[in-house]
Coordinates of C-alpha atoms and ligand atoms in Angstrom, one line a residue:
Chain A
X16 CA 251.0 218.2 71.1
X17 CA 251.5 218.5 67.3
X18 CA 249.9 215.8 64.9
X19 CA 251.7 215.5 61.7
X20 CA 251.3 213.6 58.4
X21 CA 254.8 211.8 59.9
X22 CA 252.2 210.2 62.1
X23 CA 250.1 209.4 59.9
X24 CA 252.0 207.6 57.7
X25 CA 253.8 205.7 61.1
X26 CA 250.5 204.6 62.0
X27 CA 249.4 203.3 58.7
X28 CA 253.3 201.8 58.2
X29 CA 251.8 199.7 61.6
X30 CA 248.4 199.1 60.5
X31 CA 248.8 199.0 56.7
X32 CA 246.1 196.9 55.0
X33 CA 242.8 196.9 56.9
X34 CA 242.5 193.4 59.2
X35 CA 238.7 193.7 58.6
X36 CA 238.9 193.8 54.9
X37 CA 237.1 190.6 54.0
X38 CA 234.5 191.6 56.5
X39 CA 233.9 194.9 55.2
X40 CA 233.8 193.6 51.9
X41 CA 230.9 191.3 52.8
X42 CA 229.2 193.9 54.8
X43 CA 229.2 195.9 51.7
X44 CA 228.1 193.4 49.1
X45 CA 225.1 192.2 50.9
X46 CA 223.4 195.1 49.9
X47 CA 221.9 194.7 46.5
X48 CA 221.6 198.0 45.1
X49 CA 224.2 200.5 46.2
X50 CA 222.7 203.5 47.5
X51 CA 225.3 207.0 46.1
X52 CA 228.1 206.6 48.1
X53 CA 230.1 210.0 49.6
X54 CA 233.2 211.2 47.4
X55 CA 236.4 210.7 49.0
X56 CA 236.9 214.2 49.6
X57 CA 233.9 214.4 51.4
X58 CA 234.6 211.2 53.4
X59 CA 237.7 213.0 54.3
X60 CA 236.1 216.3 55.4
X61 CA 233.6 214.2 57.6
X62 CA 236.6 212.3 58.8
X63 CA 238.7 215.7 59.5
X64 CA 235.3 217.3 61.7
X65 CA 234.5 213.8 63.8
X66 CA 238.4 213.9 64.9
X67 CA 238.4 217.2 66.2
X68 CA 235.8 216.3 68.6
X69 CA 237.6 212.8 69.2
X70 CA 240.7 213.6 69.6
X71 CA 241.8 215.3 73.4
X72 CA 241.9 218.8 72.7
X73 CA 245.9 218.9 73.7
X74 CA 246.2 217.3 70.1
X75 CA 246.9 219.8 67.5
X76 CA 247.4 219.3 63.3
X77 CA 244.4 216.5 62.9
X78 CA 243.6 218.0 60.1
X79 CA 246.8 216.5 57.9
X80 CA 247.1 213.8 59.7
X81 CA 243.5 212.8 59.3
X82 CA 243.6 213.8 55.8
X83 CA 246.4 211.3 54.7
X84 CA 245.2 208.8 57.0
X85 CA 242.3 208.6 55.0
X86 CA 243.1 208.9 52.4
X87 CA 245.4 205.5 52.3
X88 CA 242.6 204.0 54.1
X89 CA 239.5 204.8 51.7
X90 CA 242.4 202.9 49.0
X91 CA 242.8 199.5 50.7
X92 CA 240.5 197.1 49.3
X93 CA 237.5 196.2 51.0
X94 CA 238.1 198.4 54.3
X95 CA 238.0 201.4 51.7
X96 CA 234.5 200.6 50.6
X97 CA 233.0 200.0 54.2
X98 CA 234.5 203.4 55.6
X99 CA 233.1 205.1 52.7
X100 CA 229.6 202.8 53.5
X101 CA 229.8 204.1 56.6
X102 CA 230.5 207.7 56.9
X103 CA 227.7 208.2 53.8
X104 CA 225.5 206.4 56.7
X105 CA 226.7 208.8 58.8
X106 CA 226.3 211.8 57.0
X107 CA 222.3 210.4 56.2
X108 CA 221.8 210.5 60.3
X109 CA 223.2 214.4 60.0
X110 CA 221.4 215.3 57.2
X111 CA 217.8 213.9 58.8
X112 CA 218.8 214.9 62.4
X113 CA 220.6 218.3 62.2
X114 CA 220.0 219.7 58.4
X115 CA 223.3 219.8 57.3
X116 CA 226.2 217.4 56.6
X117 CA 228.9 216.5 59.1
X118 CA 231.5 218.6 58.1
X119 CA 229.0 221.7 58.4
X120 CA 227.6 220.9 61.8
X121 CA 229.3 222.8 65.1
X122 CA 231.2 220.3 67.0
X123 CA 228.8 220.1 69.6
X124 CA 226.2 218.8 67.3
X125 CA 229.1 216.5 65.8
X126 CA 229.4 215.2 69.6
X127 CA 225.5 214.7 70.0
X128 CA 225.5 213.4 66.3
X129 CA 227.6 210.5 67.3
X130 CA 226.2 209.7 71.0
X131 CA 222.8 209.8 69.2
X132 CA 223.7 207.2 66.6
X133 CA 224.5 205.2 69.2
X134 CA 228.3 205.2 68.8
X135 CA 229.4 205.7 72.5
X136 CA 228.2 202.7 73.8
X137 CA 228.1 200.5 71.0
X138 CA 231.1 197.9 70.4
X139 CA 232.9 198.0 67.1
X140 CA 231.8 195.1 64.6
X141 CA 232.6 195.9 60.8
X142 CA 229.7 194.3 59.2
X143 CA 226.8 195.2 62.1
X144 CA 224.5 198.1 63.3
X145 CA 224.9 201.3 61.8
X146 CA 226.4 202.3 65.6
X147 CA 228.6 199.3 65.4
X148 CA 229.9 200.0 62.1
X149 CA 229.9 203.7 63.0
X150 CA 232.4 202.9 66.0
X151 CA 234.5 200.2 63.8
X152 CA 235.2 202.3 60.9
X153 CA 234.8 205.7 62.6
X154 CA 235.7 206.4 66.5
X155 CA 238.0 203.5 66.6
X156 CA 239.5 204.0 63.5
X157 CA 240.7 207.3 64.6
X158 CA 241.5 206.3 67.9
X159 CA 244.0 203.6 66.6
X160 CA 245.3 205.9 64.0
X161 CA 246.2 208.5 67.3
X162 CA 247.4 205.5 69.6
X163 CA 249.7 204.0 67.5
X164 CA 251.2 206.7 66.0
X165 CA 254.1 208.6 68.1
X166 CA 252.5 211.5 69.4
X167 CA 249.5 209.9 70.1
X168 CA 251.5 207.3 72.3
X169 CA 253.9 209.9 74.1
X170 CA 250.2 211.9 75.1
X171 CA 249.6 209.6 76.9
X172 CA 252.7 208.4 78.3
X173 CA 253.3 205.3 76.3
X174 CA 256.6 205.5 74.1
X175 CA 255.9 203.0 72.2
X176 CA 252.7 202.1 71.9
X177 CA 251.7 199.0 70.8
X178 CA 251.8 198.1 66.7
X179 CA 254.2 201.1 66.8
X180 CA 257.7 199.8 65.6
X181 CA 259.2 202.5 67.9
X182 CA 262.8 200.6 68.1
X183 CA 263.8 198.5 71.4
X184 CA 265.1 202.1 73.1
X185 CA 262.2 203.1 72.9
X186 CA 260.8 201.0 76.1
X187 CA 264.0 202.2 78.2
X188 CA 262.5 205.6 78.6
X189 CA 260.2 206.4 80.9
X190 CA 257.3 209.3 80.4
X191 CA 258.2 212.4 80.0
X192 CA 258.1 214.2 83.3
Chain B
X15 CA 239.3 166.6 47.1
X16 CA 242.8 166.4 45.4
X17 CA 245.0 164.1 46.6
X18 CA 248.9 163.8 45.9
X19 CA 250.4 160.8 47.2
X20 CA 253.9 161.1 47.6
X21 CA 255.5 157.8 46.6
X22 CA 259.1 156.6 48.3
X23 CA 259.3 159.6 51.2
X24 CA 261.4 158.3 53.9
X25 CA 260.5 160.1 56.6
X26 CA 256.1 161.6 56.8
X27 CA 256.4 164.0 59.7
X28 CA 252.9 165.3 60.8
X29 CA 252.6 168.8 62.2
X30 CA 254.8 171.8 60.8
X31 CA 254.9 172.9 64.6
X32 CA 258.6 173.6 65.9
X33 CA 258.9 170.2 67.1
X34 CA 258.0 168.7 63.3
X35 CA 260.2 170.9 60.7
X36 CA 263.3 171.4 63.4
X37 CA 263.2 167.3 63.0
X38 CA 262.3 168.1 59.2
X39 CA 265.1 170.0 59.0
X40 CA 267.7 167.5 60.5
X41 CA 266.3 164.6 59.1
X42 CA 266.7 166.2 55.4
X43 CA 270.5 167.7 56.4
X44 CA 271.4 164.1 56.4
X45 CA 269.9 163.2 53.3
X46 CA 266.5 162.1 54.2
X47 CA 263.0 162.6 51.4
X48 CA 261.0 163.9 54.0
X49 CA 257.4 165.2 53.6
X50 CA 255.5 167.6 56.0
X51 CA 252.2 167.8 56.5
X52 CA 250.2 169.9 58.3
X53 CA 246.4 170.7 59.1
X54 CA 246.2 174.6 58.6
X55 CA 247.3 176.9 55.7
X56 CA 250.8 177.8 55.1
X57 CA 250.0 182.0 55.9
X58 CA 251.7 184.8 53.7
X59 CA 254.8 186.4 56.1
X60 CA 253.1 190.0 54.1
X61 CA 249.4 189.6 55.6
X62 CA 251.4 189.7 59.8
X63 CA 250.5 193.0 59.8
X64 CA 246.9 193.1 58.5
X65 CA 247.3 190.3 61.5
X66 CA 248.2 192.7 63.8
X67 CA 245.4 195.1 63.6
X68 CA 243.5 192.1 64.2
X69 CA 245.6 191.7 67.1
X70 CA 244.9 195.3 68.6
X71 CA 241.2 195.6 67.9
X72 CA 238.6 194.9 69.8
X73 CA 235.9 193.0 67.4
X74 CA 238.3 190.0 66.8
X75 CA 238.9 187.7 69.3
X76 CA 242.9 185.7 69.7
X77 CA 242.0 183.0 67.0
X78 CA 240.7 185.4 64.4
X79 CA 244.8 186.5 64.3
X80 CA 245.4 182.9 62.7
X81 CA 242.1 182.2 60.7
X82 CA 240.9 179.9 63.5
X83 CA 238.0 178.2 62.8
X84 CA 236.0 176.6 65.5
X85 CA 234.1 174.3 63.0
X86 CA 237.1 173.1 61.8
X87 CA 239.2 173.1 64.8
X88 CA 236.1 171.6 67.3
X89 CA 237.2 170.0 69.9
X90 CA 235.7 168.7 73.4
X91 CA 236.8 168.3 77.1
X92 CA 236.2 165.4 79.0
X93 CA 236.0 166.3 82.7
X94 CA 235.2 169.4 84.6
X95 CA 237.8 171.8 83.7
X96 CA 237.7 173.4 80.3
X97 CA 240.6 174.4 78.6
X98 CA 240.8 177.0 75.4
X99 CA 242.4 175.5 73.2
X100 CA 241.6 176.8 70.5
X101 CA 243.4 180.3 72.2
X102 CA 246.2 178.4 72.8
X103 CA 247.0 177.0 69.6
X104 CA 247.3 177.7 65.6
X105 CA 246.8 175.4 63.1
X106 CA 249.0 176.1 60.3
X107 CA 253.0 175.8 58.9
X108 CA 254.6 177.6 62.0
X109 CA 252.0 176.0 64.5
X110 CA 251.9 177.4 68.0
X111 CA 254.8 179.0 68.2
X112 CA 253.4 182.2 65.4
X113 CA 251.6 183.2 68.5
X114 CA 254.3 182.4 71.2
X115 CA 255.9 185.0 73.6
X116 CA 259.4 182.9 72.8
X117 CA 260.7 183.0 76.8
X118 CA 262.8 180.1 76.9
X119 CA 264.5 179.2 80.0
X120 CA 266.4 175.9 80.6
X121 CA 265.0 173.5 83.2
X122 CA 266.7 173.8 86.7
X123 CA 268.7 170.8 87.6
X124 CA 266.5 169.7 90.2
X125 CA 263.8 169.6 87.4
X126 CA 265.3 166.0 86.3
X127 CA 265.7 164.7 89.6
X128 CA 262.2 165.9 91.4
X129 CA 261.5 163.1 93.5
X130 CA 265.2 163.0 95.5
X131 CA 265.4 167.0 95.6
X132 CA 261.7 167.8 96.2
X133 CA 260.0 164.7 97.2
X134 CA 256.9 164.8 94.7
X135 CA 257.0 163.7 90.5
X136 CA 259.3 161.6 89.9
X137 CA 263.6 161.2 89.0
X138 CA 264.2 161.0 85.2
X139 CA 266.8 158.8 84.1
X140 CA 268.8 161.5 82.6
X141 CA 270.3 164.7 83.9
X142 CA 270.6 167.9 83.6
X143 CA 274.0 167.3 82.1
X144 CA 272.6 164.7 79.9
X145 CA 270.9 167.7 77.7
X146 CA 273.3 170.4 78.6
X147 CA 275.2 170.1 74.5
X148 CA 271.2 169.7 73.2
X149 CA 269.7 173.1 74.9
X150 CA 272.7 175.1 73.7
X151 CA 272.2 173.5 70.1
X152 CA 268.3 174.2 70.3
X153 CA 269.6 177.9 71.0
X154 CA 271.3 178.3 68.7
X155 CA 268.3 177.1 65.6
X156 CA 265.9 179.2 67.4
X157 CA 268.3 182.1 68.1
X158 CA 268.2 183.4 72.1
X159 CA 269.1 186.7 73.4
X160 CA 269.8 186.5 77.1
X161 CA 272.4 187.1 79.6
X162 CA 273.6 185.3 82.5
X163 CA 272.5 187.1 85.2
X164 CA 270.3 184.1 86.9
X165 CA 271.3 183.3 90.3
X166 CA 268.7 180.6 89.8
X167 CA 269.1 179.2 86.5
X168 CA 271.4 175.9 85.8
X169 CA 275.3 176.3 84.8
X170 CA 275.9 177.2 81.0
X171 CA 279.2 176.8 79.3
X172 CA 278.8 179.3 76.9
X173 CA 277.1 182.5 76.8
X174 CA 273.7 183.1 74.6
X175 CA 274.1 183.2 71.0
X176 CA 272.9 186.9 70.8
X177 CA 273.1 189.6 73.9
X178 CA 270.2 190.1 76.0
X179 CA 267.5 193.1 75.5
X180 CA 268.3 195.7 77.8
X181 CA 266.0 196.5 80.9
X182 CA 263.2 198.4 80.3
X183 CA 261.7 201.5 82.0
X184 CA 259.1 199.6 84.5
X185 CA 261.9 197.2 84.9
X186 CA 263.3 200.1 86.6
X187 CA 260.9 200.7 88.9
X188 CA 260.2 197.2 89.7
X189 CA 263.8 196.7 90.3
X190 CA 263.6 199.4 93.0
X191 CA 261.0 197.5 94.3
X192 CA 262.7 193.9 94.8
X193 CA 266.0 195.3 95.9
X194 CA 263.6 197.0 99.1
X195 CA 261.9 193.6 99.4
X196 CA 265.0 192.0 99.1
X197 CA 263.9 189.5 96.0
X198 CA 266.4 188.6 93.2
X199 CA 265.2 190.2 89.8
X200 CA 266.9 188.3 86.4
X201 CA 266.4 188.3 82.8
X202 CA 265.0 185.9 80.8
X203 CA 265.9 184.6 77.7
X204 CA 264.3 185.0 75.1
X205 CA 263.6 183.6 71.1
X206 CA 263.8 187.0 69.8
X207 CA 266.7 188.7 67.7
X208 CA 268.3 191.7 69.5
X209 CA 270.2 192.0 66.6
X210 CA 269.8 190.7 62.8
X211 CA 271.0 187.3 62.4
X212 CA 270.6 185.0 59.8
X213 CA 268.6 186.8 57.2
X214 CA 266.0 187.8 60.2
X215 CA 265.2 191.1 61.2
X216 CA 266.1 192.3 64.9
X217 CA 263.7 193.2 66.7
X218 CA 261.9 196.7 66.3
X219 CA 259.3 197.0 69.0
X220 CA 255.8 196.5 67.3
X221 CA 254.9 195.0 70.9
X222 CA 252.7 192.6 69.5
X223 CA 254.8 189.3 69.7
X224 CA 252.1 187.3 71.1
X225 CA 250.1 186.9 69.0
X226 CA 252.2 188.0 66.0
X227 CA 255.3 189.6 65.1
X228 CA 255.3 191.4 61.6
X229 CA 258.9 191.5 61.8
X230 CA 259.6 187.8 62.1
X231 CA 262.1 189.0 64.6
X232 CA 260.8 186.8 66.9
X233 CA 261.2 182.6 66.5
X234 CA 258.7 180.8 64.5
X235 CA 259.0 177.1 63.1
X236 CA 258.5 178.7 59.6
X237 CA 262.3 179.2 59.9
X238 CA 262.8 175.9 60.0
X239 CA 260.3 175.0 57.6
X240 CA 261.9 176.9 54.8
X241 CA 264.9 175.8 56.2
X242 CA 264.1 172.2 55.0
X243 CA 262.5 173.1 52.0
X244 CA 265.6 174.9 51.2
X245 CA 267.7 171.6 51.8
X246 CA 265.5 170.3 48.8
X247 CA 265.9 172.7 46.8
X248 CA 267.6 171.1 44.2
X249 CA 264.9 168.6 43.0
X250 CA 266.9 165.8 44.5
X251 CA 266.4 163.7 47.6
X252 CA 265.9 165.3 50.1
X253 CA 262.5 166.5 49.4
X254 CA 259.9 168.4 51.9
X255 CA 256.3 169.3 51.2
X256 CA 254.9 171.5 53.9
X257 CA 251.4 170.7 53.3
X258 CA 247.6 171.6 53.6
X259 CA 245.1 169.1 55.5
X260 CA 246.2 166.2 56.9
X261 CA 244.6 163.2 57.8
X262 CA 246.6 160.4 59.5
X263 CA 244.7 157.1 59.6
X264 CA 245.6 154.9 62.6
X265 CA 245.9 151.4 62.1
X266 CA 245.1 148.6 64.4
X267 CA 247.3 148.3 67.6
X268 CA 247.7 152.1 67.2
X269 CA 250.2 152.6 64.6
X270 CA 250.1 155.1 61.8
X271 CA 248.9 153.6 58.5
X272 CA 249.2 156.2 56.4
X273 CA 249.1 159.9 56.3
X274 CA 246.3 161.5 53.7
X275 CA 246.1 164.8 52.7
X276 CA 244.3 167.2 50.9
X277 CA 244.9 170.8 49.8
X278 CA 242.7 173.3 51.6
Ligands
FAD7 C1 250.0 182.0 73.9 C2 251.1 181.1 74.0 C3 252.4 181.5 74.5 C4 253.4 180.6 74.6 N1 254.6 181.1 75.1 C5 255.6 180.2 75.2 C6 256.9 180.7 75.7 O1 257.1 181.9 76.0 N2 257.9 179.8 75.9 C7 257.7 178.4 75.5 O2 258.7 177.7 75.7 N3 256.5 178.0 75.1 C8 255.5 178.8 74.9 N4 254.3 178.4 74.4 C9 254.2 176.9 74.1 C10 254.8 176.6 72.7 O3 254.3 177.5 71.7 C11 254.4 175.2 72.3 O4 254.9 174.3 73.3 C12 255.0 174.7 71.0 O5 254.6 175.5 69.9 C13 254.7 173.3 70.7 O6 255.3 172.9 69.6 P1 254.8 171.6 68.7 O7 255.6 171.6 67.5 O8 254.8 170.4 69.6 O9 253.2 171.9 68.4 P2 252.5 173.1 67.7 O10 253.4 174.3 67.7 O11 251.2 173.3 68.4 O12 252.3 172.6 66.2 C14 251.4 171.5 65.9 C15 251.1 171.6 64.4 O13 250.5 170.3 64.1 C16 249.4 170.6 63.2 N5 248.4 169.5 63.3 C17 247.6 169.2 64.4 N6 246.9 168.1 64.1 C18 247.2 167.7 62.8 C19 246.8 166.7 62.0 N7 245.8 165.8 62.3 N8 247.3 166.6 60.7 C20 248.3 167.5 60.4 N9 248.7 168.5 61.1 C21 248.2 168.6 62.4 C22 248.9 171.9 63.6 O14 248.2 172.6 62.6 C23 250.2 172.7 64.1 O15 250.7 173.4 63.0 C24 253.2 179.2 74.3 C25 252.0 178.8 73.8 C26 251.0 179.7 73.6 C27 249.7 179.2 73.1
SF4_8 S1 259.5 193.1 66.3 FE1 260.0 192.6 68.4 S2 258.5 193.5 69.7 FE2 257.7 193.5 67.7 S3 256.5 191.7 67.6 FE3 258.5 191.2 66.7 S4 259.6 190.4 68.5 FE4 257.8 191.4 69.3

């Protein structure tokens, strides 16, 4: 099933400005001297890699729709700054762990990259552990930007999935069989 | 702590809930000064859908939607059974009703008259028919979609201001279900537009109504709290203030001395 930047821009019509931007503003300023932060394009490319091994592999075309998901993302105030906090965390973990950044590694080592920083099991908090933070402003970030976007709801069998405005016909359909 | 004491208000109603701003409302229709005042914030309609993520992820909890605050809004149970209230309400211009699903079904006749037709509660002095002119009127303000297709539900003389929501898909296959088991399926009404009406938006499926709809599609008692602001719009009696803070003192014997506030 085909991503596309329509998507992407559907899902971030429904999610527009981050609901955890105060707390990843505070999450960010608490640290007194901020360490160099990842460009965005790099934050992108990191994004792009975790996605593919995120996303089922029936999902085609992440790579746009990651990319302008992001993109707006990395631009809303406070949310921006604690994704960028977090995938530069990220990246550190790669670098140390596997000698290369996350966009270089296979995507087996970008699966064990992410079980190893803890970000199966932990449960998304935007200004906790690096794993929390790591599944708030990484796994589930992408996961939401799939679910509530249109193809990401018809994969798996929801029209309209919720914070979607998919329109009131939407619900009248059933899956597609 | 600021304090603005309005001077000669008629009417101080305390709570910007549905019940206070609909009776806001009327009260300023007919020429009333009538102040509002109510504990939480007044929120920005633009900030629903930054709500709404809120809403769908899993780090914030039902009152994080509506800046709950459990300092502010402590509260204590006597007895053995909790209850969660601070899930069940919001504190703010709109009050409960910004996280409410919006079903709104008429009481059944026998409601009013439990003891005679049931034989437990108690017979109320009016009827059914008493309220009949009052529910279609409250349908009306809130704006109801909803057909008549309950076998169950009380006589109406007119239909619902606005046609219901058609069935949806597991309606379907729930109505397959009943007609096997031979139980009566019906709509429900509900405060929700299914078409635009009255400079609000109809509905367009975010799926999030409780606990917020970005649309405003669905009935809050903002609607009527603009509403009565708007009556007052001309810097002449009436006037409203939906407010911050509130403190009402009581007096002795119980009554209502006066009504401070303060802006958050
Ligand atoms: C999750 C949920 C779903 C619901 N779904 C439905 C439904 O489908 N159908 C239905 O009919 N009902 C439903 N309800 C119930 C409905 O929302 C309430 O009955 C209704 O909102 C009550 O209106 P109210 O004006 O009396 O009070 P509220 O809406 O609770 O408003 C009270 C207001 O008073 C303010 N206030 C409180 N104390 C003070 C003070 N000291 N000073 C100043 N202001 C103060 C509060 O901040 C608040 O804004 C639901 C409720 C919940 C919680
Ligand atoms: S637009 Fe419709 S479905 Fe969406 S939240 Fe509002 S009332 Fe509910």
């Amino acid at each position: 099933m085909e991503l596309t930047r329509r998507d992407a821009t559907i899902a971030l019509a429904a999610l527009s400005s981050g609901g955890a931007a105060a707390v990843g503003l505070r999450a960010v300023r608490e640290r007194d001297d901020p360490p160099d932060r990842l460009d965005d394009d790099a934050v992108v490319s990191a994004m792009i890699a975790l996605a593919e091994v995120l996303y089922p592999s029936a999902v085609s075309g992440v790579e746009p729709f990651v990319e302008t998901f992001v993109t707006d993302r990395l631009e809303r105030e406070g949310h921006g700054e604690a994704l960028r906090a977090t995938v530069t965390d990220l990246n550190e973990l790669a670098v140390a762990w596997h000698d290369a950044a996350i966009d270089e590694l296979s995507p087996a080592a970008r699966e064990e990259l992410l079980r190893e920083a803890g970000a199966d099991v932990a449960d998304e908090v935007p200004d906790g552990t690096t794993a929390e933070r790591v599944r708030y402003f990484v796994v589930n970030e992408l996961l939401m930007a799939l679910y509530t976007s249109p193809t990401g709801g018809e994969l798996v069998g929801i029209e309209n999935p919720q914070g979607h405005p998919g329109g009131t016909d939407t619900y009248q359909r059933g899956p597609p069989s | 702590m600021t304090r603005k004491p309005v001077t000669g208000a008629d009417v101080c109603v305390v709570g910007a809930g549905p019940a206070g701003t609909i009776v806001a409302d009327r009260l300023a229709a007919s020429g009333h000064e009538v102040v509002v005042l109510d504990a939480g914030p007044r929120f920005d309609p633009d900030d629903r859908i930054r709500r709404q993520e809120r809403s769908i992820r899993p780090s914030f909890s039902r009152p994080d939607v509506w800046d709950g605050d459990a300092e502010r809004d402590a509260y204590t149970s006597s007895g053995e059974k909790g209850y969660p209230l601070n899930h069940a309400r919001v504190k703010g211009v709109g009050g409960s009703t910004l996280h409410w699903q919006g079903m709104v079904m008429r009481l059944h006749e026998d409601d009013f008259n439990s003891r005679s037709a049931r034989g437990v509660g108690v017979d109320w002095p009016i009827d059914y028919a008493d309220l009949r002119p009052q529910y279609a009127e409250a349908e009306r303000e809130l704006g109801v979609s909803g057909a008549s297709d309950n076998p169950f539900a009380p006589p109406r003389e007119e239909p619902h201001p606005m046609a219901a929501f058609p069935p949806s898909y597991s309606d379907s296959l729930f109505a397959d279900a009943c007609e096997e088991l031979e139980i009566a399926m019906h709509s429900v009404p509900n405060a929700r537009n299914s078409e635009s009406r009255n400079g609000r938006s109809a509905c367009v499926g975010y799926g999030t109504c409780q606990p917020v709809c970005p649309s405003g599609a669905k009935y809050d008692a903002t609607v009527h709290a603009e509403a009565a602001e708007r009556r007052g719009g001309d810097g002449h009696r009436p006037r409203t203030r939906p407010a911050a803070r509130t403190r009402p003192r009581i007096g002795r014997g119980g009554r209502l001395r006066d009504a401070g506030w303060r802006d958050s």
